[in-house]
Coordinates of C-alpha atoms in Angstrom, one line a residue:
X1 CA -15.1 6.1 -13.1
X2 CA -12.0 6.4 -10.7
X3 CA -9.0 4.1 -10.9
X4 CA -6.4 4.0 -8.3
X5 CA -3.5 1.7 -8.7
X6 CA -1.9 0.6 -5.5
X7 CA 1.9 -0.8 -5.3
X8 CA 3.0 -2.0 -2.1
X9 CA 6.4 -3.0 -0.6
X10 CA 8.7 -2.5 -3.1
X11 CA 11.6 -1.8 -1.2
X12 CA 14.3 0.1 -3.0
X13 CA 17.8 -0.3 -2.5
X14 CA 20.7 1.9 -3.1
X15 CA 22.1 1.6 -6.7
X16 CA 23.6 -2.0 -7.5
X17 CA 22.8 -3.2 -3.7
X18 CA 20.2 -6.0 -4.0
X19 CA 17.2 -6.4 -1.3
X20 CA 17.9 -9.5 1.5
X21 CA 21.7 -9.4 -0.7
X22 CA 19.6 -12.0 -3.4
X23 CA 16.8 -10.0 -5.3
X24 CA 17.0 -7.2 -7.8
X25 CA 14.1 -4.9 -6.1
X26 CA 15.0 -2.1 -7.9
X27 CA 14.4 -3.8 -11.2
X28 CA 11.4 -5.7 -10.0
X29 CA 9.9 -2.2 -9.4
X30 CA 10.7 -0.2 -12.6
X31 CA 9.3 -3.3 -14.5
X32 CA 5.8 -2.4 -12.6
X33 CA 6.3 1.0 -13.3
X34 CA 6.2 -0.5 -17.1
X35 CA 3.1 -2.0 -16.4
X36 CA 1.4 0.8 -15.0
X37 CA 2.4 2.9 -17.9
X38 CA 0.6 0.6 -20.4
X39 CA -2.4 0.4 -18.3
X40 CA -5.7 1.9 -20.4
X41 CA -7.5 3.5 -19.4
X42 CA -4.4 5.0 -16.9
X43 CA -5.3 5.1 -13.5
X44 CA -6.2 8.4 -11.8
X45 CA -4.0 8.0 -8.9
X46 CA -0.5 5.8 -7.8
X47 CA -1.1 4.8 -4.5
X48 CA 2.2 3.2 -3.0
X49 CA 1.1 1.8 0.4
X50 CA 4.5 1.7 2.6
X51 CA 7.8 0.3 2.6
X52 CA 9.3 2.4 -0.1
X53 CA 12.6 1.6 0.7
X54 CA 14.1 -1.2 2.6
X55 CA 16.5 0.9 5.0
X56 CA 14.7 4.4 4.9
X57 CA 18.5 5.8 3.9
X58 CA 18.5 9.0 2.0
X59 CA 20.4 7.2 -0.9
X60 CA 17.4 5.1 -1.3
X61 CA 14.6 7.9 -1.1
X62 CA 17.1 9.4 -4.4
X63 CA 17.2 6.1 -6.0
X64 CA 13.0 5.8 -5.4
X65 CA 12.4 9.4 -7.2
X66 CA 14.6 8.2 -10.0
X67 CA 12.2 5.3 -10.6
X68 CA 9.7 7.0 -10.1
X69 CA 10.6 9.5 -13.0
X70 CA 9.3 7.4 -15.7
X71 CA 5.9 6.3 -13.8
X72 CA 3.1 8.8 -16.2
X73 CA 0.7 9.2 -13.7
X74 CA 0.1 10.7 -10.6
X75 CA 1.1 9.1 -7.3
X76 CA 1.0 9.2 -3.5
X77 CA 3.5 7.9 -1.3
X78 CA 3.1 6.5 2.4
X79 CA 5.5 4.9 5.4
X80 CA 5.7 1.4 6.1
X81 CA 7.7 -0.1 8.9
X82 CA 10.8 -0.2 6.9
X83 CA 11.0 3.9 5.9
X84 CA 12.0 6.7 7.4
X85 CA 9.3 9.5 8.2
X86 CA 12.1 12.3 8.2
X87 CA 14.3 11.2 5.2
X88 CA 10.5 10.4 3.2
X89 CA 9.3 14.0 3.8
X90 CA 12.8 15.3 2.4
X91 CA 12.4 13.2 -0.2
X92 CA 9.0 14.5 -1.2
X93 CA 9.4 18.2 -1.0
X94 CA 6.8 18.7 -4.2
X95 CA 3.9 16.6 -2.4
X96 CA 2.1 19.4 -0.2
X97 CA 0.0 17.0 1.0
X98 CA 2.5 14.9 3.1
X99 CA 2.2 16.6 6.8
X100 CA 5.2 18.8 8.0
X101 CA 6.1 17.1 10.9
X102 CA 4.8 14.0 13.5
X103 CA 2.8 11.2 11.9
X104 CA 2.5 11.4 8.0
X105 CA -1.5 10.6 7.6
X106 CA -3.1 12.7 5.0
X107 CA -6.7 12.6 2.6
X108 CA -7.2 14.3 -0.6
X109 CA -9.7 13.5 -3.6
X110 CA -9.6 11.5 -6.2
X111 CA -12.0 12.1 -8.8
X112 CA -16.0 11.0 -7.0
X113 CA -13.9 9.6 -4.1
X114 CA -12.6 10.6 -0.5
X115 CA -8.8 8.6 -0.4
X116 CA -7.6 8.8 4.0
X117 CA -3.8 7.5 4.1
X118 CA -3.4 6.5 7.5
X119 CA 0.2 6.4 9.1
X120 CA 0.6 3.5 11.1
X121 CA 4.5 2.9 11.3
X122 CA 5.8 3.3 15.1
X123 CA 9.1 4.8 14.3
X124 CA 11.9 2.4 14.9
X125 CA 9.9 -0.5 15.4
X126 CA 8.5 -2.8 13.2
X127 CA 4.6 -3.6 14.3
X128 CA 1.8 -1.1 13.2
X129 CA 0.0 1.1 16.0
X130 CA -2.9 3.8 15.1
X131 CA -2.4 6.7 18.3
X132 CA -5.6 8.4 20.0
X133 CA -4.5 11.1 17.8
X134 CA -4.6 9.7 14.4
X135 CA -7.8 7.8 15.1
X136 CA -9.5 10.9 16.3
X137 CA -8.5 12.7 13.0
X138 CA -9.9 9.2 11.2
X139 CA -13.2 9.8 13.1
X140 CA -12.9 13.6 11.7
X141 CA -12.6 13.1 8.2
X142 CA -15.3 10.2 8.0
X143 CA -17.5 12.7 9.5
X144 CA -16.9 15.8 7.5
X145 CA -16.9 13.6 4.5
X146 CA -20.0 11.4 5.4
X147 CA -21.7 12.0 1.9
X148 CA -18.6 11.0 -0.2
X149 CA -17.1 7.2 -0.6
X150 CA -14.1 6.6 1.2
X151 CA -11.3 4.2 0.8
X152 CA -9.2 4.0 3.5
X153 CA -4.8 3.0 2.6
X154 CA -2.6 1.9 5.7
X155 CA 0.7 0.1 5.7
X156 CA -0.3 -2.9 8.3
X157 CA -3.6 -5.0 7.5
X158 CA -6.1 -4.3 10.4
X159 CA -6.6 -8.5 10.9
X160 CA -4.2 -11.4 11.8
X161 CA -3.2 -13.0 8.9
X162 CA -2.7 -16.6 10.5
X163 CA 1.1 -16.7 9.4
X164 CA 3.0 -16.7 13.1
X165 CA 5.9 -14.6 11.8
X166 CA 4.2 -11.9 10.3
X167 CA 1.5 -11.5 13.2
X168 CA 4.2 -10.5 15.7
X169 CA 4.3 -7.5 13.5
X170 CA 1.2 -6.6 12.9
X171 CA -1.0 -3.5 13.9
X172 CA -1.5 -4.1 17.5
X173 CA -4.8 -1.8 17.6
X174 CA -7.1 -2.9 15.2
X175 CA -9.9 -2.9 17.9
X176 CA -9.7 0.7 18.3
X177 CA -10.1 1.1 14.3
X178 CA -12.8 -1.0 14.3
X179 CA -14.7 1.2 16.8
X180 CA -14.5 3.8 14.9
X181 CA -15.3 2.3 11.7
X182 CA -18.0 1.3 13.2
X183 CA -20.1 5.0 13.8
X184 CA -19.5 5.6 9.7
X185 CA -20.9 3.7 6.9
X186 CA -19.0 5.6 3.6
X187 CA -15.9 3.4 4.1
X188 CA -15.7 0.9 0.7
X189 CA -12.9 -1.1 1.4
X190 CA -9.5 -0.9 3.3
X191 CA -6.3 -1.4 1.3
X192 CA -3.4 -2.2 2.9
X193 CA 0.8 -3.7 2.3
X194 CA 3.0 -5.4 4.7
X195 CA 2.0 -8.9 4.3
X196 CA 3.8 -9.4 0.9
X197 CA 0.8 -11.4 -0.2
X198 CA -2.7 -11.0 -1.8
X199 CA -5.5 -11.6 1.8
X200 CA -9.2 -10.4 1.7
X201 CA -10.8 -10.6 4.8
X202 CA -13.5 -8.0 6.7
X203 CA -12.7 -5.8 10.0
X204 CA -16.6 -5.6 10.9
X205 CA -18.4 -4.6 7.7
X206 CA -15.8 -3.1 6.1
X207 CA -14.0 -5.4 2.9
X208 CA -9.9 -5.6 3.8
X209 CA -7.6 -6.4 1.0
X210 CA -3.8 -6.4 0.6
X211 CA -1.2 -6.2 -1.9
X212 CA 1.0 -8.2 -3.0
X213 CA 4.8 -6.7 -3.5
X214 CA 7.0 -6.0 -6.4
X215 CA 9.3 -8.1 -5.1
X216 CA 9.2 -11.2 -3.1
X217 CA 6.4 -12.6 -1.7
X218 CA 6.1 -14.4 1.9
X219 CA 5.4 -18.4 2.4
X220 CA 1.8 -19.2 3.2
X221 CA 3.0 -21.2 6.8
X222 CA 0.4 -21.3 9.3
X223 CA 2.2 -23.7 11.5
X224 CA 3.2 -22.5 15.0
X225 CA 6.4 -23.6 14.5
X226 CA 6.8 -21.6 10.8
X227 CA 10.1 -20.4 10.5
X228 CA 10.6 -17.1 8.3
X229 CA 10.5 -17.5 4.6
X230 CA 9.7 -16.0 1.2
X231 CA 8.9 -17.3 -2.7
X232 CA 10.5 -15.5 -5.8
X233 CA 6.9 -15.6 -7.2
X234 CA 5.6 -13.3 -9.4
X235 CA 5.4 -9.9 -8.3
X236 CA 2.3 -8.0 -8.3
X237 CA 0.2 -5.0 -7.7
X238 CA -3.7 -4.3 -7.7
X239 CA -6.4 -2.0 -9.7
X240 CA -9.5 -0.4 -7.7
X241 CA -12.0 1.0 -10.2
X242 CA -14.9 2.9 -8.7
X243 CA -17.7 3.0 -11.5
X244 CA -19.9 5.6 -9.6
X245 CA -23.7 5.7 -8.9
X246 CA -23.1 4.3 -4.8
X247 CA -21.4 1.3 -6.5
X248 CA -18.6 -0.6 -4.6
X249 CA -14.7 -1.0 -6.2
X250 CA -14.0 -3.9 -8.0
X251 CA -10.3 -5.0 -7.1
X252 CA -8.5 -6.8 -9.6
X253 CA -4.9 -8.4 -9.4
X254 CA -2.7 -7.6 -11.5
X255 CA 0.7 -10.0 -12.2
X256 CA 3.8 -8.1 -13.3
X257 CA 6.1 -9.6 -16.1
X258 CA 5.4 -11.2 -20.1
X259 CA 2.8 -13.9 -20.0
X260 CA 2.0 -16.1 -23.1
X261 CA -1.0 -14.3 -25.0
X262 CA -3.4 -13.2 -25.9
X263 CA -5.1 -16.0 -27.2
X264 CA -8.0 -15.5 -29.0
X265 CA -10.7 -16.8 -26.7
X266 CA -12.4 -15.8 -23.1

């Protein structure tokens, strides 16, 4: 069995600022790093899928690694449309894996399973583009790796989500990912962030889910009109477990704070 945990969006703030001047993010985060620690079994592999910080400042990078002191297990980082590809790779001098310069797309195994982290931040912009490059190295590393599963991370969802002021920043080539999807069959499921919500959808056979955030969590308006707006609900983060023998994940939602329980029934 593989277990990959995957926190999105938790943008970190410099100590004793507070994310959109009203919400502890910092807080919100280190109590899911408490979760994750009591997790059992622990999960093979942290996955946080963009937007580490909220400014991409080098203050916040130093604040993110102090959080992420206490987290047990193993992690991955990757940019969302709020970091900083240059002050990130500082950051993360001990994660080999993180490319030296350009777009920060990377793979690497975990356990039975072929993880691709794909890059799609458009430095200094806030909508999601995959180049002719990146998609070509995609193609590459579905083909190399064509008898292992494959789950594919990426900051921006591949799909419109419906909700008018999130879809002018979405990723604006899903198409071309699609395409390419499309010549492989040994992709399980794309995970993505961004969306500060919990959406399962498909991008031609291939299952797309997001995560939630630590923090806030954006209004379900799908009027055309739908001004900007978030929910202080509860902050969450998601478990993929990979049992083996050609079997799909199962993604399970997990909630983030002290719930009445357990009571004794099922």
């Amino acid at each position: 069995m593989t277990v990959i945990a995957q926190l999105s969006d938790i943008h970190v703030r410099p100590h004793g600022v507070l994310y959109q001047d009203a919400v502890d993010s910092n807080a919100m985060f280190s109590a899911a790093v408490d979760s994750l620690n009591s997790n059992r079994p622990e999960p093979d592999l942290v996955v946080i899928s963009g937007d580490l910080t909220d400014e991409g400042t080098v203050d916040e990078y130093q604040k993110l690694r102090e959080l992420l002191a206490r987290l047990r297990q193993p992690f991955v980082v990757m940019p969302g449309n709020h970091d900083n590809r240059g002050n990130l790779r500082a950051a993360f001098p001990d994660h080999p894996w993180l490319p030296g310069e350009g777009s920060l797309s990377f793979a690497r195994d975990v356990g039975q399973l072929r993880l691709v982290a794909l890059d799609t931040s458009v430095p200094g912009l806030h909508h999601g583009e995959l180049d002719a490059a990146s998609l070509a190295w995609l193609d590459d590393e579905l083909t190399v790796h064509r008898d292992q599963t494959v789950v594919i991370f990426m900051h921006h969802p591949p799909f419109m989500t419906g909700i008018p002021y999130l879809d002018i920043y979405g990723l604006r080539n899903a198409d071309a990912l699609a395409m390419v999807l499309a010549r492989h069959k040994n992709v399980d499921r794309i995970l993505a962030g961004h969306v500060h919500r919990s959406m399962q959808t498909r991008l031609g056979n291939v299952p797309v889910l997001t995560c939630p955030s630590t923090t806030t969590q954006i209004a379900l308006r799908v009027e055309a009109d739908a001004q900007p707006a978030s929910f202080l609900e509860p902050p969450a983060y998601m478990l993929h477990r990979w049992t083996g023998r050609g079997q799909p994940a199962v993604s399970h939602l997990c909630y983030v704070g002290r719930f009445e329980g357990p009571l004794p029934f099922a």
